[in-house]
Short mmCIF file of C-alpha atoms in Angstrom, two decimals:
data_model
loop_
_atom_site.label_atom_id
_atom_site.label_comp_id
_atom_site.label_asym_id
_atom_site.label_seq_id
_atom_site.Cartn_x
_atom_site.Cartn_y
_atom_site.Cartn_z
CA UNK A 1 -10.81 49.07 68.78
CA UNK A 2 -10.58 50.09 72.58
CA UNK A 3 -11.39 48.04 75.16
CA UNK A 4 -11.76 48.43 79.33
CA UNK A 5 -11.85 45.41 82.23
CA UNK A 6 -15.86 44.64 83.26
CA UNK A 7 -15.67 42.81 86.69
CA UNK A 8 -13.14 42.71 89.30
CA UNK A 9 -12.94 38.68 90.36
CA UNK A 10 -10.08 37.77 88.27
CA UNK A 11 -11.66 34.31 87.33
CA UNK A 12 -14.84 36.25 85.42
CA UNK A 13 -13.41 39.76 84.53
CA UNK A 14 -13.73 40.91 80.96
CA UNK A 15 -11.95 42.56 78.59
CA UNK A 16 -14.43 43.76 76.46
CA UNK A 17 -14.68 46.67 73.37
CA UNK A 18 -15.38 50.25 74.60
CA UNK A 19 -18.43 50.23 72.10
CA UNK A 20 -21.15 47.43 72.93
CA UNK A 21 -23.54 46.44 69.54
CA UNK A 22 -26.99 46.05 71.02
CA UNK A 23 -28.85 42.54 69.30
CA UNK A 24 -32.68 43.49 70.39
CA UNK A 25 -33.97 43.80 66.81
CA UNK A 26 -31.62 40.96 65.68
CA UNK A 27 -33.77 38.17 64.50
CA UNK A 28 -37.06 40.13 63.92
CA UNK A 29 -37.39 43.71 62.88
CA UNK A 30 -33.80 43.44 61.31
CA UNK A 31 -33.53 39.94 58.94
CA UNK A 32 -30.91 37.68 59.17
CA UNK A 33 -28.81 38.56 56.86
CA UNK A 34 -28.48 42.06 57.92
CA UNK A 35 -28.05 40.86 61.29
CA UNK A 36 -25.31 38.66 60.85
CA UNK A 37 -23.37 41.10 58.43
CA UNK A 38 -23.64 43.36 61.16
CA UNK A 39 -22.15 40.96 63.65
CA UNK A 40 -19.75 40.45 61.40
CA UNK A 41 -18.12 43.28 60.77
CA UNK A 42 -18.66 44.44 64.40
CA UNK A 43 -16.16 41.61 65.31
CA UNK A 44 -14.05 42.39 62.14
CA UNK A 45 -13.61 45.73 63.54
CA UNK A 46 -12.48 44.17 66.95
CA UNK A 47 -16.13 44.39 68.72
CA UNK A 48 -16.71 41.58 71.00
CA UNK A 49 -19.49 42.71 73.71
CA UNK A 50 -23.08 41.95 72.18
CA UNK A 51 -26.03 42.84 74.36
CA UNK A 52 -29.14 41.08 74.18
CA UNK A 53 -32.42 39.45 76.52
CA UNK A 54 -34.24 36.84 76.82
CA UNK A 55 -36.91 38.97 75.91
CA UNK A 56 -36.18 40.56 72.70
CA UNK A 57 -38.64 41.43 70.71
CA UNK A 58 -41.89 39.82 71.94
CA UNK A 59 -43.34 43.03 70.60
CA UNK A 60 -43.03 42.53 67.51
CA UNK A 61 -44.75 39.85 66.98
CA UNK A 62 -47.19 39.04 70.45
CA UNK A 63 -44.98 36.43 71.36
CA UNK A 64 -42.72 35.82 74.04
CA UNK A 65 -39.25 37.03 72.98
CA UNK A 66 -36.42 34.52 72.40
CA UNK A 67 -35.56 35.99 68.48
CA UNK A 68 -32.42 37.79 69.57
CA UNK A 69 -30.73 35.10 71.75
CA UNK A 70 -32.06 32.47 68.81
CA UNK A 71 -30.42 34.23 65.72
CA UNK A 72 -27.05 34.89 68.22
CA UNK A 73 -27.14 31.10 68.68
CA UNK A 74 -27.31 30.38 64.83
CA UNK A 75 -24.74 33.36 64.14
CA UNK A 76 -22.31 31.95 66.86
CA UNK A 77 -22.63 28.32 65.69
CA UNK A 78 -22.33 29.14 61.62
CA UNK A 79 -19.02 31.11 62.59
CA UNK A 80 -17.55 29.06 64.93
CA UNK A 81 -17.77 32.08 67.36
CA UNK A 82 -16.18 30.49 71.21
CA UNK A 83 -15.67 32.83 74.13
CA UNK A 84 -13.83 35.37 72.17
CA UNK A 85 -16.66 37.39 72.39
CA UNK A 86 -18.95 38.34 75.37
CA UNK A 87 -22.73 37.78 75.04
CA UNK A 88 -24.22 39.78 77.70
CA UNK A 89 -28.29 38.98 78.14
CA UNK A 90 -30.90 39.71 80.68
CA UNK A 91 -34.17 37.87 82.39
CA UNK A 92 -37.31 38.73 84.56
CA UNK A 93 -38.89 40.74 81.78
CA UNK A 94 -40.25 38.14 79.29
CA UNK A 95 -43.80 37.68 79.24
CA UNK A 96 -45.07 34.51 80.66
CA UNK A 97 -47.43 34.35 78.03
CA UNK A 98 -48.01 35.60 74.34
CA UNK A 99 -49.89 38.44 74.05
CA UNK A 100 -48.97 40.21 77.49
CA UNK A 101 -46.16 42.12 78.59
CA UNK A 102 -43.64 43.14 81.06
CA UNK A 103 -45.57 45.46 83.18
CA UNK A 104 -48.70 42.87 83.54
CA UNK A 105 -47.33 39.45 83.62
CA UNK A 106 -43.85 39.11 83.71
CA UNK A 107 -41.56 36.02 84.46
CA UNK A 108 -39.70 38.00 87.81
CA UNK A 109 -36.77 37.39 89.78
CA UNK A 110 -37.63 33.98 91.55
CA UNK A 111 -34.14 32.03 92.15
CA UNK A 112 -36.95 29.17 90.46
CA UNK A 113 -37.47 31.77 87.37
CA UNK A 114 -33.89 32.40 87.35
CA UNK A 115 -32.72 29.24 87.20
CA UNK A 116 -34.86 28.02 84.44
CA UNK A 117 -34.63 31.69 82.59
CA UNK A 118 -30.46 30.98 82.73
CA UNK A 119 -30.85 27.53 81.09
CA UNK A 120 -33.02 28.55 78.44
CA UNK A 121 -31.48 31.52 77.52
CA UNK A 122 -27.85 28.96 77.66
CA UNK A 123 -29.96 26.59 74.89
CA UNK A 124 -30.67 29.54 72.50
CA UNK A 125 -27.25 31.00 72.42
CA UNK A 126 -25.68 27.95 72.47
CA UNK A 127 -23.18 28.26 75.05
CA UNK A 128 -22.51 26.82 78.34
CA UNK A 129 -21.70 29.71 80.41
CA UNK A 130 -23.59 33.36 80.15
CA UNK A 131 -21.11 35.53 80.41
CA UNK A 132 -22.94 38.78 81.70
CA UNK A 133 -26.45 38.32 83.31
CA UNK A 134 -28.47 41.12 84.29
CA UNK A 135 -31.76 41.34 86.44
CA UNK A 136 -33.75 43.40 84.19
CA UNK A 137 -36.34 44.74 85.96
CA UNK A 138 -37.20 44.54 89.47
CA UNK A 139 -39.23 42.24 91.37
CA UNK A 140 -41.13 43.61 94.62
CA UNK A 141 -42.76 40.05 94.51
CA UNK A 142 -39.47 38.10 95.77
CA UNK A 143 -37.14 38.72 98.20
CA UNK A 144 -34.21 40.53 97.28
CA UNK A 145 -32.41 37.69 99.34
CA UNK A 146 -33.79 35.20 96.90
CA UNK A 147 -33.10 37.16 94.27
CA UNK A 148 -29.03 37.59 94.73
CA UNK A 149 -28.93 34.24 96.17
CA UNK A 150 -30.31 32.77 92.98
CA UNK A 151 -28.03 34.38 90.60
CA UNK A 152 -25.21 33.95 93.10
CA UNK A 153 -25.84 29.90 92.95
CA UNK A 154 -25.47 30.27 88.61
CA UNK A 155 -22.03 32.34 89.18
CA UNK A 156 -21.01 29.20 92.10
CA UNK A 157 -21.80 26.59 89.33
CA UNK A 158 -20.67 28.32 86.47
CA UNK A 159 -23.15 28.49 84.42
CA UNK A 160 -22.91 32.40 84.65
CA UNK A 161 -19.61 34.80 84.66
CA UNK A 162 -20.80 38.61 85.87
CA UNK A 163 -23.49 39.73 87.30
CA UNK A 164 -25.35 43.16 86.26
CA UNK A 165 -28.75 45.07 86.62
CA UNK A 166 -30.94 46.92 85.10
CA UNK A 167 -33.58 49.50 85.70
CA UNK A 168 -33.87 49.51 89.53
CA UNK A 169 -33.93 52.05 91.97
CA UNK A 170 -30.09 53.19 93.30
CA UNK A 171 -31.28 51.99 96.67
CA UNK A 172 -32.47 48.68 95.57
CA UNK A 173 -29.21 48.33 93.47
CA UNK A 174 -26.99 48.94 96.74
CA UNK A 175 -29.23 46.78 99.11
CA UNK A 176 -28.38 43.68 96.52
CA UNK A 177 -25.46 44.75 96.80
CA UNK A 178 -25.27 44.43 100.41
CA UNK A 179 -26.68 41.31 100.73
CA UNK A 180 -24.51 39.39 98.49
CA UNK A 181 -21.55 40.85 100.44
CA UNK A 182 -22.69 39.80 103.85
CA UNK A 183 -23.32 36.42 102.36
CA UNK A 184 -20.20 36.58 100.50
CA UNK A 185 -21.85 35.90 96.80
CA UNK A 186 -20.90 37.65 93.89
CA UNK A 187 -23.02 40.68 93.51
CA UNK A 188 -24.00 43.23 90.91
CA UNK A 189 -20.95 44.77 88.84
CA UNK A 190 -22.65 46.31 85.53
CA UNK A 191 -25.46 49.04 85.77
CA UNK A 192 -27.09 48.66 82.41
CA UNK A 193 -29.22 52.07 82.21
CA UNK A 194 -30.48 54.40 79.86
CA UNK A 195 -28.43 57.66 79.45
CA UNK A 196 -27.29 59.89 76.68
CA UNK A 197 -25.54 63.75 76.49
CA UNK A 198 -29.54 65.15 76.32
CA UNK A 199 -30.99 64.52 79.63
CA UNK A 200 -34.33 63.76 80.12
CA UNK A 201 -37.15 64.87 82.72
CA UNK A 202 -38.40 62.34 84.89
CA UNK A 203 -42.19 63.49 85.20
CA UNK A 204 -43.57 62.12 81.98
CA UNK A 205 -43.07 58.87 80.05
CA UNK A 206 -40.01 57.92 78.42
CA UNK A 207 -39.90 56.50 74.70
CA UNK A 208 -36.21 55.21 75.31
CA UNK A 209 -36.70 54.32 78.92
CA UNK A 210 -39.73 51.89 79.18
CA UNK A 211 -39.28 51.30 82.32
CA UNK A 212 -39.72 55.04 83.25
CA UNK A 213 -37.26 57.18 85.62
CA UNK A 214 -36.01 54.11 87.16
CA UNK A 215 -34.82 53.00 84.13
CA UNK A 216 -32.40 56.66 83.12
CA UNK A 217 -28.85 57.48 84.29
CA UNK A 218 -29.25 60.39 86.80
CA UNK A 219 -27.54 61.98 88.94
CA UNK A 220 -28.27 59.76 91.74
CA UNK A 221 -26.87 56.54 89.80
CA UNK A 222 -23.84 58.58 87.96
CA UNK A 223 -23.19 60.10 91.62
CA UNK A 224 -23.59 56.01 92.65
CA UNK A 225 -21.17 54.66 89.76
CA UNK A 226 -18.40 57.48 90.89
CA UNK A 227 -18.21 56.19 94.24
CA UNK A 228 -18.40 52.70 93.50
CA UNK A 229 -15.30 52.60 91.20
CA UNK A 230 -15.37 48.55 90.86
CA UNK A 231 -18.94 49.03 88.74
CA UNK A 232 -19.30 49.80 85.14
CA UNK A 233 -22.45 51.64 83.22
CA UNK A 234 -23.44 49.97 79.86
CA UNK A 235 -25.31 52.76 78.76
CA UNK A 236 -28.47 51.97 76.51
CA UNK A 237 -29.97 53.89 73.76
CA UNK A 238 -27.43 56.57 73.35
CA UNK A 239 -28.42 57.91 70.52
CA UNK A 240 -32.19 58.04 71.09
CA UNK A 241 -32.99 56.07 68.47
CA UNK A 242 -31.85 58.53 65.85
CA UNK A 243 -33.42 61.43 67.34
CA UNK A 244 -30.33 63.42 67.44
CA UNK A 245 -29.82 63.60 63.49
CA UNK A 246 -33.14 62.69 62.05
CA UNK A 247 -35.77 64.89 60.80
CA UNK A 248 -38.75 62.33 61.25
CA UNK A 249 -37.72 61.21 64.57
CA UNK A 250 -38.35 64.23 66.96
CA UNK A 251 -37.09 64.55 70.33
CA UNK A 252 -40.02 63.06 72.28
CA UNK A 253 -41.80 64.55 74.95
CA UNK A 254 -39.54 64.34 78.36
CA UNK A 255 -36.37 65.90 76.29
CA UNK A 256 -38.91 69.05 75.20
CA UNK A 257 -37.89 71.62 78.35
CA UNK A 258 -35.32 74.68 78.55
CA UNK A 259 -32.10 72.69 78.78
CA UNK A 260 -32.33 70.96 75.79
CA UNK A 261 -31.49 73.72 72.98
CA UNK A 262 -28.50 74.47 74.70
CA UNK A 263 -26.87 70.87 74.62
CA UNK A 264 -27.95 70.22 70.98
CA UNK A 265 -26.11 73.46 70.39
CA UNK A 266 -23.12 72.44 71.82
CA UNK A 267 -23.24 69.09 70.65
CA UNK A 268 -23.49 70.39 66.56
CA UNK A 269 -20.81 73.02 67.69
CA UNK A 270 -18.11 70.16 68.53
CA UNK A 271 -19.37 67.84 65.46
CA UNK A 272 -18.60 71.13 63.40
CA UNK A 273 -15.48 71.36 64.65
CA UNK A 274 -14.35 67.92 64.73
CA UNK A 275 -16.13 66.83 61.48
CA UNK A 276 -18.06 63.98 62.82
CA UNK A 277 -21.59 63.41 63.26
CA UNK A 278 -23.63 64.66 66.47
CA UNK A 279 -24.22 61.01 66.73
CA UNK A 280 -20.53 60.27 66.81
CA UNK A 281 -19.62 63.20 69.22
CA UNK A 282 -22.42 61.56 71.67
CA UNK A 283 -20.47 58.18 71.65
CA UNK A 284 -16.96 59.43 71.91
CA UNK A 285 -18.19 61.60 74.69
CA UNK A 286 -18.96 58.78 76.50
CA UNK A 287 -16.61 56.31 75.87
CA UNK A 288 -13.89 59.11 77.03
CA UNK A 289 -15.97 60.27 80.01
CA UNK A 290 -13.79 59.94 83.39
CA UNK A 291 -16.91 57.73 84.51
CA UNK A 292 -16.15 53.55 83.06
CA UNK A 293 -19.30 54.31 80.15
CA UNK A 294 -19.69 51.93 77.75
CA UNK A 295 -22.02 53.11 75.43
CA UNK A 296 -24.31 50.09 73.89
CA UNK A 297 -25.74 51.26 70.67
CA UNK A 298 -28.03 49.18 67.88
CA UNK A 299 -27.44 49.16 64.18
CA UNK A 300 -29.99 47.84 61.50
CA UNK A 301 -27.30 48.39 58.73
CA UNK A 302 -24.03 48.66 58.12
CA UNK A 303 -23.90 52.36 57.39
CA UNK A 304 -25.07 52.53 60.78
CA UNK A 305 -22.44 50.56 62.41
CA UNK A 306 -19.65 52.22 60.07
CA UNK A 307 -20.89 55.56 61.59
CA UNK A 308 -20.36 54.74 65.20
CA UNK A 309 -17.07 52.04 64.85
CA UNK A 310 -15.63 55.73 63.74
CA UNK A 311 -16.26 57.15 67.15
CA UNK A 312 -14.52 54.93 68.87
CA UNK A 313 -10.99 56.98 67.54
CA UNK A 314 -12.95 60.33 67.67
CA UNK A 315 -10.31 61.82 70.57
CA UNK A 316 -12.37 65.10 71.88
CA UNK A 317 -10.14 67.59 72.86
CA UNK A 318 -9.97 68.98 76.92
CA UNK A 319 -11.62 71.89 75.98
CA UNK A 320 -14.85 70.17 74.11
CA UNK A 321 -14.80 68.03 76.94
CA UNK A 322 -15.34 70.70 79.07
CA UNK A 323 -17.83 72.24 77.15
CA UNK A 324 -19.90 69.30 76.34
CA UNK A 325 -19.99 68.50 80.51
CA UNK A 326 -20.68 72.19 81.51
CA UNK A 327 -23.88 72.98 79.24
CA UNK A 328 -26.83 72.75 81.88
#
């Protein structure tokens, strides 16, 4: 395994593997067994940066989320898992009550909500600090003082380590930023957003960015994350949920334009020549991208998991580099 620093104060920096295992289906869609032999072998094979929310997967059931952080609580406990590895999870997007959802009624970015949404999430993974806490989505309800002086009050307790976002404008992401630095709080440091080598268009819904535009990698936040050296991109869904490599999954609607063919083609041409999958060409792109990418990518098996631990030592020569960054 490979691993790069997350953070910059020296008393909450991470070191933390260059692949992240995403947990959302952990605990419903994907049993527990599965789930923990995943985990398992993810931290066999040196992983230690598991992504989940306190939201994951009311979906699936009309609830209110809470299966993900629950079955990492049980997992942690029944293998005497400490602080070796880092547990990154998220609030302000649970539902406040069953049977509604994110976009109608959700719990927000109160320094109230995210106090209580901090302890909770604490009591289901069993641990007393949360080592990377993002902001979700936004809130246009609170403050944005509020907002960073809430989670700044967990980091000044201790109760939290880092600090991340997700799914917010570029220019709400920098005003945060701002504030916490005039106030001298700990601000944002990961950018958890959705981005892949296929780039999507922003004028129609997204199936792997819920949260719309706002919630995808652009150029605005890539041009962001090169100026801002200190912050880090966890990128989600990299491999579009399978898209890339499976017949019944087509490329949904916002990858169907004119660039598209041409990076698939590309893509196939360096899996051909490497002898890896497209899917592991897409990681090992980003995890050796001059940007600090960290892709964050789910597995409901261990096949799955097998197939992109193997990218991780997939070394892309200058020249595939090149042509995997020029295709337009």
């Amino acid at each position: 395994m490979k691993y790069r620093t997350i953070g910059t104060d020296p008393a909450h920096r991470r070191e933390v593997s260059v692949l992240a295992l995403g947990a959302m289906l952990f605990g419903s869609l994907t049993d527990e067994k599965t789930s923990f032999a995943v985990l398992d072998r993810y931290v066999e094979a040196g992983g230690n940066f598991v992504d989940t929310s306190d939201n994951y997967a009311f979906w699936t059931d009309g609830g209110q989320g809470g299966q993900s952080e629950e079955l990492l609580g049980r997992w942690r406990r029944s293998r005497g898992i400490g602080d070796e590895v880092v547990i990154a999870t998220k609030l302000g997007a649970r539902p406040l009550a069953p049977g509604t959802g994110y976009t109608d009624n959700p719990e927000g970015l109160s320094a109230e909500v995210i106090r209580e949404a901090a302890e909770r999430s604490r009591d289901r993974l069993g641990v007393d600090r949360l080592d990377l806490l993002y902001a979700h989505i936004d809130d246009y309800t609170v403050e944005q003082r509020e907002t960073v002086e809430g989670f700044g009050a967990l980091v000044a307790e201790g109760t939290v380590g880092l600090l991340g976002v997700s799914n917010q404008a570029m220019w709400r992401v920098e005003r945060a930023r701002a504030l916490a630095a005039a106030a001298g709080l700990p601000g944002y440091e990961v950018l958890q957003y959705q981005h892949s080598h296929l780039r999507p268009r922003f004028d129609v819904p997204s199936e792997f960015s819920p949260y719309g535009s706002l919630g995808h990698a652009g150029a605005e936040l890539l041009g962001y994350l090169r100026a801002e050296p200190d912050l880090t991109l966890v990128a989600y869904s990299p491999l579009l949920a399978g898209a890339y490599v499976r017949e019944d999954k087509p490329l949904p609607p916002d990858y169907d334009h004119p660039g598209t063919p041409a990076r698939l083609a590309v893509l196939r041409e360096v899996a051909r020549e490497t002898g890896a999958t497209v899917n592991q060409v897409v990681l090992a792109w980003q995890i050796g991208a001059d940007l600090p990418i960290v892709p964050l990518a789910g597995a409901s098996s261990l096949a799955q998991l097998e197939e992109n631990l193997a990218a991780v030592d997939l070394e892309l020569t200058a020249d595939q580099r090149a042509r995997l960054d020029g295709v337009h």
